[in-house]
């Protein structure tokens, strides 16, 4: 992917994302106690003023619906008089119609809207690297499995498709981009949060043991992506330049990289009053691999597993293809690619699992 | 269309709407002085508090972009310290991604966003018949060519596709639905507006001379729609029940119907403090018919004219078709329908024009 296309990246629309990502929903549901604790530590005057919450990088809003049901109900119970504004954000191309269809009860997902009165739902198409809200107008921010997207890819990675496989100068360039974007993201939130506001971030990252998404011992998912995509070059289906132009616009950060701007007293983020309240790492076993352990049917595993990978990875591989390729050609290449991945999973099912590795952070904006 | 499908109605997406509706943009651009005057009458303290504006029923936001450029710049000039929140609203299925792509400069439409600082853009998928915002949190509301959509069709119109062709009990049912929805729309805005806030509504309606959209002397556009759709029954392409199930979910109101709740001191809207500041009717000559008068090429006129009709009417005809019809079948029927319309325009160009007839209203929420 080239730099200019990074800002157009979005998850597959029409509900494909939340249907195919049951693991992402499990991660969020597992964080409910942590998030409710953070809300519980907030002062919440029942003074009739607007309480504004945000889900940033929310895709179609399906994976977080049950978390927000609990959080918004908790707000309603503690502050019956306060209107609540709930804002879903993502990049402009995101399927926001699907967000509104989910929330307004036009899908088979049970919305929280009928359960909570005086609640107003909005969306924003502003990148979370920029200011989404006016200063001091956000009470409670949340973002799950989104902050690893960087604003632009700093360079091509010549020998891999993801920064976890990059080395030397390219690795450093991605780490630096990740650091800069993380500080921009936190600074924007530090400005937007009211004093005493909370920010809950569930981030893809690298844990104490060096584990990250799809890489928790055994084969590594991103290495598999890389090997199969490279295979299309060897078989003449794509050209070498397309392989090199294919780079996930993502950075997986270490715990130290996550907490640095929140603990270094000289950092702009710290000086803006954003403080770390809690950090922990969590590993969630791939739900499809777990199912496979139960049923042992490799073909069924492969059939279920590929759509979850495809839901978030396809836009990156598509963006790597030459702009001159026709729509049908792109579709054929991508179908072949994921078809090969599925066949590989069926042949060697034990080598595949998209275990989730998260670094959960809770931050507070200093009072007054 | 049946009642249950009314809430799913939305304009055609992906920018089709604003590209095909140059007339709708002319209507809005023509109202700029009226709208700026309304803003000019507002007190606008430069006190750093959020100023919230809304474009309700905005479709893809393209037709109103130049109006908002002027309105938001005027706010910025008078109140440099105030953050501005700009909210685009429409039904959940609306193409909100296109709204954000327009505003964030990802289309060929010039956005106002780079010209105005401290500006935050949002969307809402809440019907304008309901509360979109918390009480007293909206400063400036605007809606163009949208309020004729009713929340549900009260009944089928057996002998026409639009309420302007209905008679007797069916006509009364539509008028009553239009009255109820208009009061709901105004009541919702009366609650949301701050004291001194303004509401600018450019409404399709029926003027002093009985004129309405596509009916300003000579042949009537909705009669043509009706005759051609009925023709598909006669030719066996659709069944009679599909014709009967096809009803525009629209009511064109008279001036009296528009102003009644704003002038009747016993009405809930009046009691809620919403006042009429200004009313006028405007007729805008169909831009395609005007072009035809210049160039005289009937085929070119027909080719240009049909897409503008199709951009807003197709969802209604599609909704009339039996749910059991397959996608390809629906497409074939609709292509045949609009193809016949195009051929008719080419044969009798002088009988066709979609002249716009609007009733412009400016309302103010009473101070304190």
PDB file of C-alpha atoms in Angstrom, chain A residues 31-196:
ATOM      1  CA  UNK A  31     -13.014  -5.977  29.085  1.00  0.00           C
ATOM      2  CA  UNK A  32     -16.449  -4.949  30.387  1.00  0.00           C
ATOM      3  CA  UNK A  33     -15.477  -5.151  34.102  1.00  0.00           C
ATOM      4  CA  UNK A  34     -12.338  -3.079  33.459  1.00  0.00           C
ATOM      5  CA  UNK A  35     -14.345  -0.461  31.566  1.00  0.00           C
ATOM      6  CA  UNK A  36     -17.148  -0.334  34.148  1.00  0.00           C
ATOM      7  CA  UNK A  37     -14.519   0.094  36.880  1.00  0.00           C
ATOM      8  CA  UNK A  38     -13.070   3.057  35.001  1.00  0.00           C
ATOM      9  CA  UNK A  39     -16.536   4.601  34.707  1.00  0.00           C
ATOM     10  CA  UNK A  40     -17.115   3.856  38.403  1.00  0.00           C
ATOM     11  CA  UNK A  41     -14.093   5.952  39.339  1.00  0.00           C
ATOM     12  CA  UNK A  42     -15.550   8.989  37.546  1.00  0.00           C
ATOM     13  CA  UNK A  43     -17.458  11.662  39.374  1.00  0.00           C
ATOM     14  CA  UNK A  44     -20.825  11.836  37.660  1.00  0.00           C
ATOM     15  CA  UNK A  45     -22.944  14.747  38.848  1.00  0.00           C
ATOM     16  CA  UNK A  46     -26.634  14.272  38.055  1.00  0.00           C
ATOM     17  CA  UNK A  47     -26.845  17.869  36.854  1.00  0.00           C
ATOM     18  CA  UNK A  48     -28.682  17.614  33.531  1.00  0.00           C
ATOM     19  CA  UNK A  49     -25.620  18.432  31.430  1.00  0.00           C
ATOM     20  CA  UNK A  50     -24.775  16.326  28.379  1.00  0.00           C
ATOM     21  CA  UNK A  51     -22.621  13.225  28.949  1.00  0.00           C
ATOM     22  CA  UNK A  52     -20.694  12.400  25.809  1.00  0.00           C
ATOM     23  CA  UNK A  53     -19.179   8.984  25.097  1.00  0.00           C
ATOM     24  CA  UNK A  54     -17.259   7.838  22.032  1.00  0.00           C
ATOM     25  CA  UNK A  55     -16.324   4.551  20.407  1.00  0.00           C
ATOM     26  CA  UNK A  56     -13.361   5.381  18.201  1.00  0.00           C
ATOM     27  CA  UNK A  57     -12.504   3.152  15.257  1.00  0.00           C
ATOM     28  CA  UNK A  58     -15.824   1.407  15.808  1.00  0.00           C
ATOM     29  CA  UNK A  59     -16.244  -0.198  12.337  1.00  0.00           C
ATOM     30  CA  UNK A  60     -19.961  -1.156  12.166  1.00  0.00           C
ATOM     31  CA  UNK A  61     -20.530  -0.900  15.925  1.00  0.00           C
ATOM     32  CA  UNK A  62     -21.596  -4.529  16.230  1.00  0.00           C
ATOM     33  CA  UNK A  63     -18.710  -5.874  18.302  1.00  0.00           C
ATOM     34  CA  UNK A  64     -19.089  -3.282  21.065  1.00  0.00           C
ATOM     35  CA  UNK A  65     -22.894  -3.197  21.294  1.00  0.00           C
ATOM     36  CA  UNK A  66     -23.113  -5.210  24.512  1.00  0.00           C
ATOM     37  CA  UNK A  67     -20.318  -3.276  26.201  1.00  0.00           C
ATOM     38  CA  UNK A  68     -22.082   0.000  25.455  1.00  0.00           C
ATOM     39  CA  UNK A  69     -25.403  -1.429  26.641  1.00  0.00           C
ATOM     40  CA  UNK A  70     -23.771  -1.902  30.052  1.00  0.00           C
ATOM     41  CA  UNK A  71     -21.767   1.318  30.109  1.00  0.00           C
ATOM     42  CA  UNK A  72     -24.652   3.543  28.988  1.00  0.00           C
ATOM     43  CA  UNK A  73     -27.052   1.874  31.417  1.00  0.00           C
ATOM     44  CA  UNK A  74     -24.559   2.512  34.209  1.00  0.00           C
ATOM     45  CA  UNK A  75     -24.419   6.191  33.216  1.00  0.00           C
ATOM     46  CA  UNK A  76     -28.221   6.355  33.078  1.00  0.00           C
ATOM     47  CA  UNK A  77     -28.561   4.803  36.553  1.00  0.00           C
ATOM     48  CA  UNK A  78     -26.052   7.164  38.154  1.00  0.00           C
ATOM     49  CA  UNK A  79     -27.157  10.296  36.302  1.00  0.00           C
ATOM     50  CA  UNK A  80     -30.862   9.996  35.360  1.00  0.00           C
ATOM     51  CA  UNK A  81     -31.119  13.643  34.287  1.00  0.00           C
ATOM     52  CA  UNK A  82     -28.195  13.758  31.880  1.00  0.00           C
ATOM     53  CA  UNK A  83     -28.758  13.493  28.136  1.00  0.00           C
ATOM     54  CA  UNK A  84     -26.230  11.058  26.672  1.00  0.00           C
ATOM     55  CA  UNK A  85     -24.559  11.613  23.324  1.00  0.00           C
ATOM     56  CA  UNK A  86     -22.978   8.445  21.963  1.00  0.00           C
ATOM     57  CA  UNK A  87     -20.612   8.963  19.021  1.00  0.00           C
ATOM     58  CA  UNK A  88     -19.208   6.254  16.747  1.00  0.00           C
ATOM     59  CA  UNK A  89     -16.099   7.241  14.833  1.00  0.00           C
ATOM     60  CA  UNK A  90     -14.068   5.708  12.040  1.00  0.00           C
ATOM     61  CA  UNK A  91     -12.486   6.736   8.734  1.00  0.00           C
ATOM     62  CA  UNK A  92     -14.733   8.432   6.142  1.00  0.00           C
ATOM     63  CA  UNK A  93     -15.177   5.315   3.983  1.00  0.00           C
ATOM     64  CA  UNK A  94     -16.422   3.231   6.904  1.00  0.00           C
ATOM     65  CA  UNK A  95     -19.939   1.803   6.482  1.00  0.00           C
ATOM     66  CA  UNK A  96     -21.654   4.320   8.771  1.00  0.00           C
ATOM     67  CA  UNK A  97     -25.082   3.443   7.385  1.00  0.00           C
ATOM     68  CA  UNK A  98     -24.540   0.005   8.892  1.00  0.00           C
ATOM     69  CA  UNK A  99     -23.646   1.612  12.255  1.00  0.00           C
ATOM     70  CA  UNK A 100     -26.947   3.485  12.244  1.00  0.00           C
ATOM     71  CA  UNK A 101     -28.883   0.436  11.049  1.00  0.00           C
ATOM     72  CA  UNK A 102     -27.437  -1.556  13.961  1.00  0.00           C
ATOM     73  CA  UNK A 103     -28.185   1.144  16.551  1.00  0.00           C
ATOM     74  CA  UNK A 104     -31.654   1.974  15.202  1.00  0.00           C
ATOM     75  CA  UNK A 105     -32.669  -1.689  15.268  1.00  0.00           C
ATOM     76  CA  UNK A 106     -32.712  -2.388  11.533  1.00  0.00           C
ATOM     77  CA  UNK A 107     -30.469  -5.480  11.767  1.00  0.00           C
ATOM     78  CA  UNK A 108     -30.661  -8.753  13.704  1.00  0.00           C
ATOM     79  CA  UNK A 109     -28.340  -7.312  16.384  1.00  0.00           C
ATOM     80  CA  UNK A 110     -30.210  -6.261  19.552  1.00  0.00           C
ATOM     81  CA  UNK A 111     -29.612  -2.527  20.007  1.00  0.00           C
ATOM     82  CA  UNK A 112     -29.437  -0.812  23.391  1.00  0.00           C
ATOM     83  CA  UNK A 113     -31.351   2.209  22.095  1.00  0.00           C
ATOM     84  CA  UNK A 114     -34.840   1.164  23.286  1.00  0.00           C
ATOM     85  CA  UNK A 115     -33.481   0.427  26.768  1.00  0.00           C
ATOM     86  CA  UNK A 116     -31.997   3.835  27.569  1.00  0.00           C
ATOM     87  CA  UNK A 117     -33.911   7.104  27.455  1.00  0.00           C
ATOM     88  CA  UNK A 118     -32.588  10.537  26.561  1.00  0.00           C
ATOM     89  CA  UNK A 119     -29.859   8.978  24.406  1.00  0.00           C
ATOM     90  CA  UNK A 120     -28.701  10.491  21.086  1.00  0.00           C
ATOM     91  CA  UNK A 121     -26.457   8.630  18.681  1.00  0.00           C
ATOM     92  CA  UNK A 122     -24.022  10.211  16.217  1.00  0.00           C
ATOM     93  CA  UNK A 123     -21.108   9.310  14.003  1.00  0.00           C
ATOM     94  CA  UNK A 124     -17.910  11.070  12.983  1.00  0.00           C
ATOM     95  CA  UNK A 125     -15.700  10.294   9.992  1.00  0.00           C
ATOM     96  CA  UNK A 126     -12.644  11.991  11.492  1.00  0.00           C
ATOM     97  CA  UNK A 127      -9.438   9.973  11.999  1.00  0.00           C
ATOM     98  CA  UNK A 128      -8.594   9.366  15.669  1.00  0.00           C
ATOM     99  CA  UNK A 129      -5.176  10.865  14.959  1.00  0.00           C
ATOM    100  CA  UNK A 130      -6.913  14.228  14.721  1.00  0.00           C
ATOM    101  CA  UNK A 131      -9.319  16.198  16.917  1.00  0.00           C
ATOM    102  CA  UNK A 132     -12.773  14.642  16.645  1.00  0.00           C
ATOM    103  CA  UNK A 133     -14.460  16.777  19.328  1.00  0.00           C
ATOM    104  CA  UNK A 134     -14.191  20.324  20.670  1.00  0.00           C
ATOM    105  CA  UNK A 135     -11.832  20.751  23.639  1.00  0.00           C
ATOM    106  CA  UNK A 136     -13.111  19.398  26.968  1.00  0.00           C
ATOM    107  CA  UNK A 137     -16.343  17.976  25.527  1.00  0.00           C
ATOM    108  CA  UNK A 138     -15.776  14.201  25.818  1.00  0.00           C
ATOM    109  CA  UNK A 139     -16.493  12.369  29.056  1.00  0.00           C
ATOM    110  CA  UNK A 140     -15.744   8.776  28.221  1.00  0.00           C
ATOM    111  CA  UNK A 141     -13.660   7.492  25.331  1.00  0.00           C
ATOM    112  CA  UNK A 142     -13.243   3.905  24.232  1.00  0.00           C
ATOM    113  CA  UNK A 143     -11.425   2.240  21.377  1.00  0.00           C
ATOM    114  CA  UNK A 144     -10.904  -1.454  20.697  1.00  0.00           C
ATOM    115  CA  UNK A 145      -8.545  -3.125  18.282  1.00  0.00           C
ATOM    116  CA  UNK A 146      -8.077   0.028  16.218  1.00  0.00           C
ATOM    117  CA  UNK A 147      -5.072   2.044  17.425  1.00  0.00           C
ATOM    118  CA  UNK A 148      -2.592  -0.182  15.556  1.00  0.00           C
ATOM    119  CA  UNK A 149      -3.695   1.523  12.337  1.00  0.00           C
ATOM    120  CA  UNK A 150      -1.211   4.263  11.531  1.00  0.00           C
ATOM    121  CA  UNK A 151      -2.005   7.428   9.582  1.00  0.00           C
ATOM    122  CA  UNK A 152       0.353   6.486   6.749  1.00  0.00           C
ATOM    123  CA  UNK A 153       2.890   3.803   5.926  1.00  0.00           C
ATOM    124  CA  UNK A 154       6.346   5.418   6.192  1.00  0.00           C
ATOM    125  CA  UNK A 155       7.898   3.167   3.516  1.00  0.00           C
ATOM    126  CA  UNK A 156       7.502  -0.142   1.738  1.00  0.00           C
ATOM    127  CA  UNK A 157       8.723  -3.228   3.586  1.00  0.00           C
ATOM    128  CA  UNK A 158      10.642  -4.998   0.805  1.00  0.00           C
ATOM    129  CA  UNK A 159      10.708  -8.488   2.348  1.00  0.00           C
ATOM    130  CA  UNK A 160       7.433  -8.748   4.269  1.00  0.00           C
ATOM    131  CA  UNK A 161       3.845  -7.431   4.355  1.00  0.00           C
ATOM    132  CA  UNK A 162       3.778  -6.367   8.033  1.00  0.00           C
ATOM    133  CA  UNK A 163       6.145  -4.410  10.280  1.00  0.00           C
ATOM    134  CA  UNK A 164       6.466  -7.418  12.606  1.00  0.00           C
ATOM    135  CA  UNK A 165       8.504  -8.986   9.787  1.00  0.00           C
ATOM    136  CA  UNK A 166      10.491  -5.845   8.976  1.00  0.00           C
ATOM    137  CA  UNK A 167      14.088  -5.296  10.047  1.00  0.00           C
ATOM    138  CA  UNK A 168      16.671  -2.509  10.106  1.00  0.00           C
ATOM    139  CA  UNK A 169      15.733   0.902   8.780  1.00  0.00           C
ATOM    140  CA  UNK A 170      12.225  -0.155   7.717  1.00  0.00           C
ATOM    141  CA  UNK A 171      11.435  -1.545  11.148  1.00  0.00           C
ATOM    142  CA  UNK A 172      12.695   1.657  12.733  1.00  0.00           C
ATOM    143  CA  UNK A 173      10.602   3.775  10.369  1.00  0.00           C
ATOM    144  CA  UNK A 174       7.438   1.887  11.324  1.00  0.00           C
ATOM    145  CA  UNK A 175       8.232   2.044  15.044  1.00  0.00           C
ATOM    146  CA  UNK A 176       8.836   5.796  14.724  1.00  0.00           C
ATOM    147  CA  UNK A 177       5.561   6.271  12.820  1.00  0.00           C
ATOM    148  CA  UNK A 178       3.800   4.225  15.477  1.00  0.00           C
ATOM    149  CA  UNK A 179       5.294   6.379  18.232  1.00  0.00           C
ATOM    150  CA  UNK A 180       4.330   9.641  16.526  1.00  0.00           C
ATOM    151  CA  UNK A 181       0.773   8.476  15.775  1.00  0.00           C
ATOM    152  CA  UNK A 182       0.287   7.155  19.308  1.00  0.00           C
ATOM    153  CA  UNK A 183       1.318  10.504  20.744  1.00  0.00           C
ATOM    154  CA  UNK A 184      -0.986  12.323  18.317  1.00  0.00           C
ATOM    155  CA  UNK A 185      -3.866  10.022  19.264  1.00  0.00           C
ATOM    156  CA  UNK A 186      -3.294  10.516  22.997  1.00  0.00           C
ATOM    157  CA  UNK A 187      -2.797  14.278  22.643  1.00  0.00           C
ATOM    158  CA  UNK A 188      -6.058  14.627  20.731  1.00  0.00           C
ATOM    159  CA  UNK A 189      -7.878  12.731  23.495  1.00  0.00           C
ATOM    160  CA  UNK A 190      -6.117  14.710  26.242  1.00  0.00           C
ATOM    161  CA  UNK A 191      -7.531  17.882  24.662  1.00  0.00           C
ATOM    162  CA  UNK A 192     -11.014  16.467  24.185  1.00  0.00           C
ATOM    163  CA  UNK A 193     -11.540  14.843  27.564  1.00  0.00           C
ATOM    164  CA  UNK A 194     -13.170  16.801  30.352  1.00  0.00           C
ATOM    165  CA  UNK A 195     -11.203  16.927  33.624  1.00  0.00           C
ATOM    166  CA  UNK A 196     -11.854  13.610  35.337  1.00  0.00           C
TER     167      UNK A 196
END
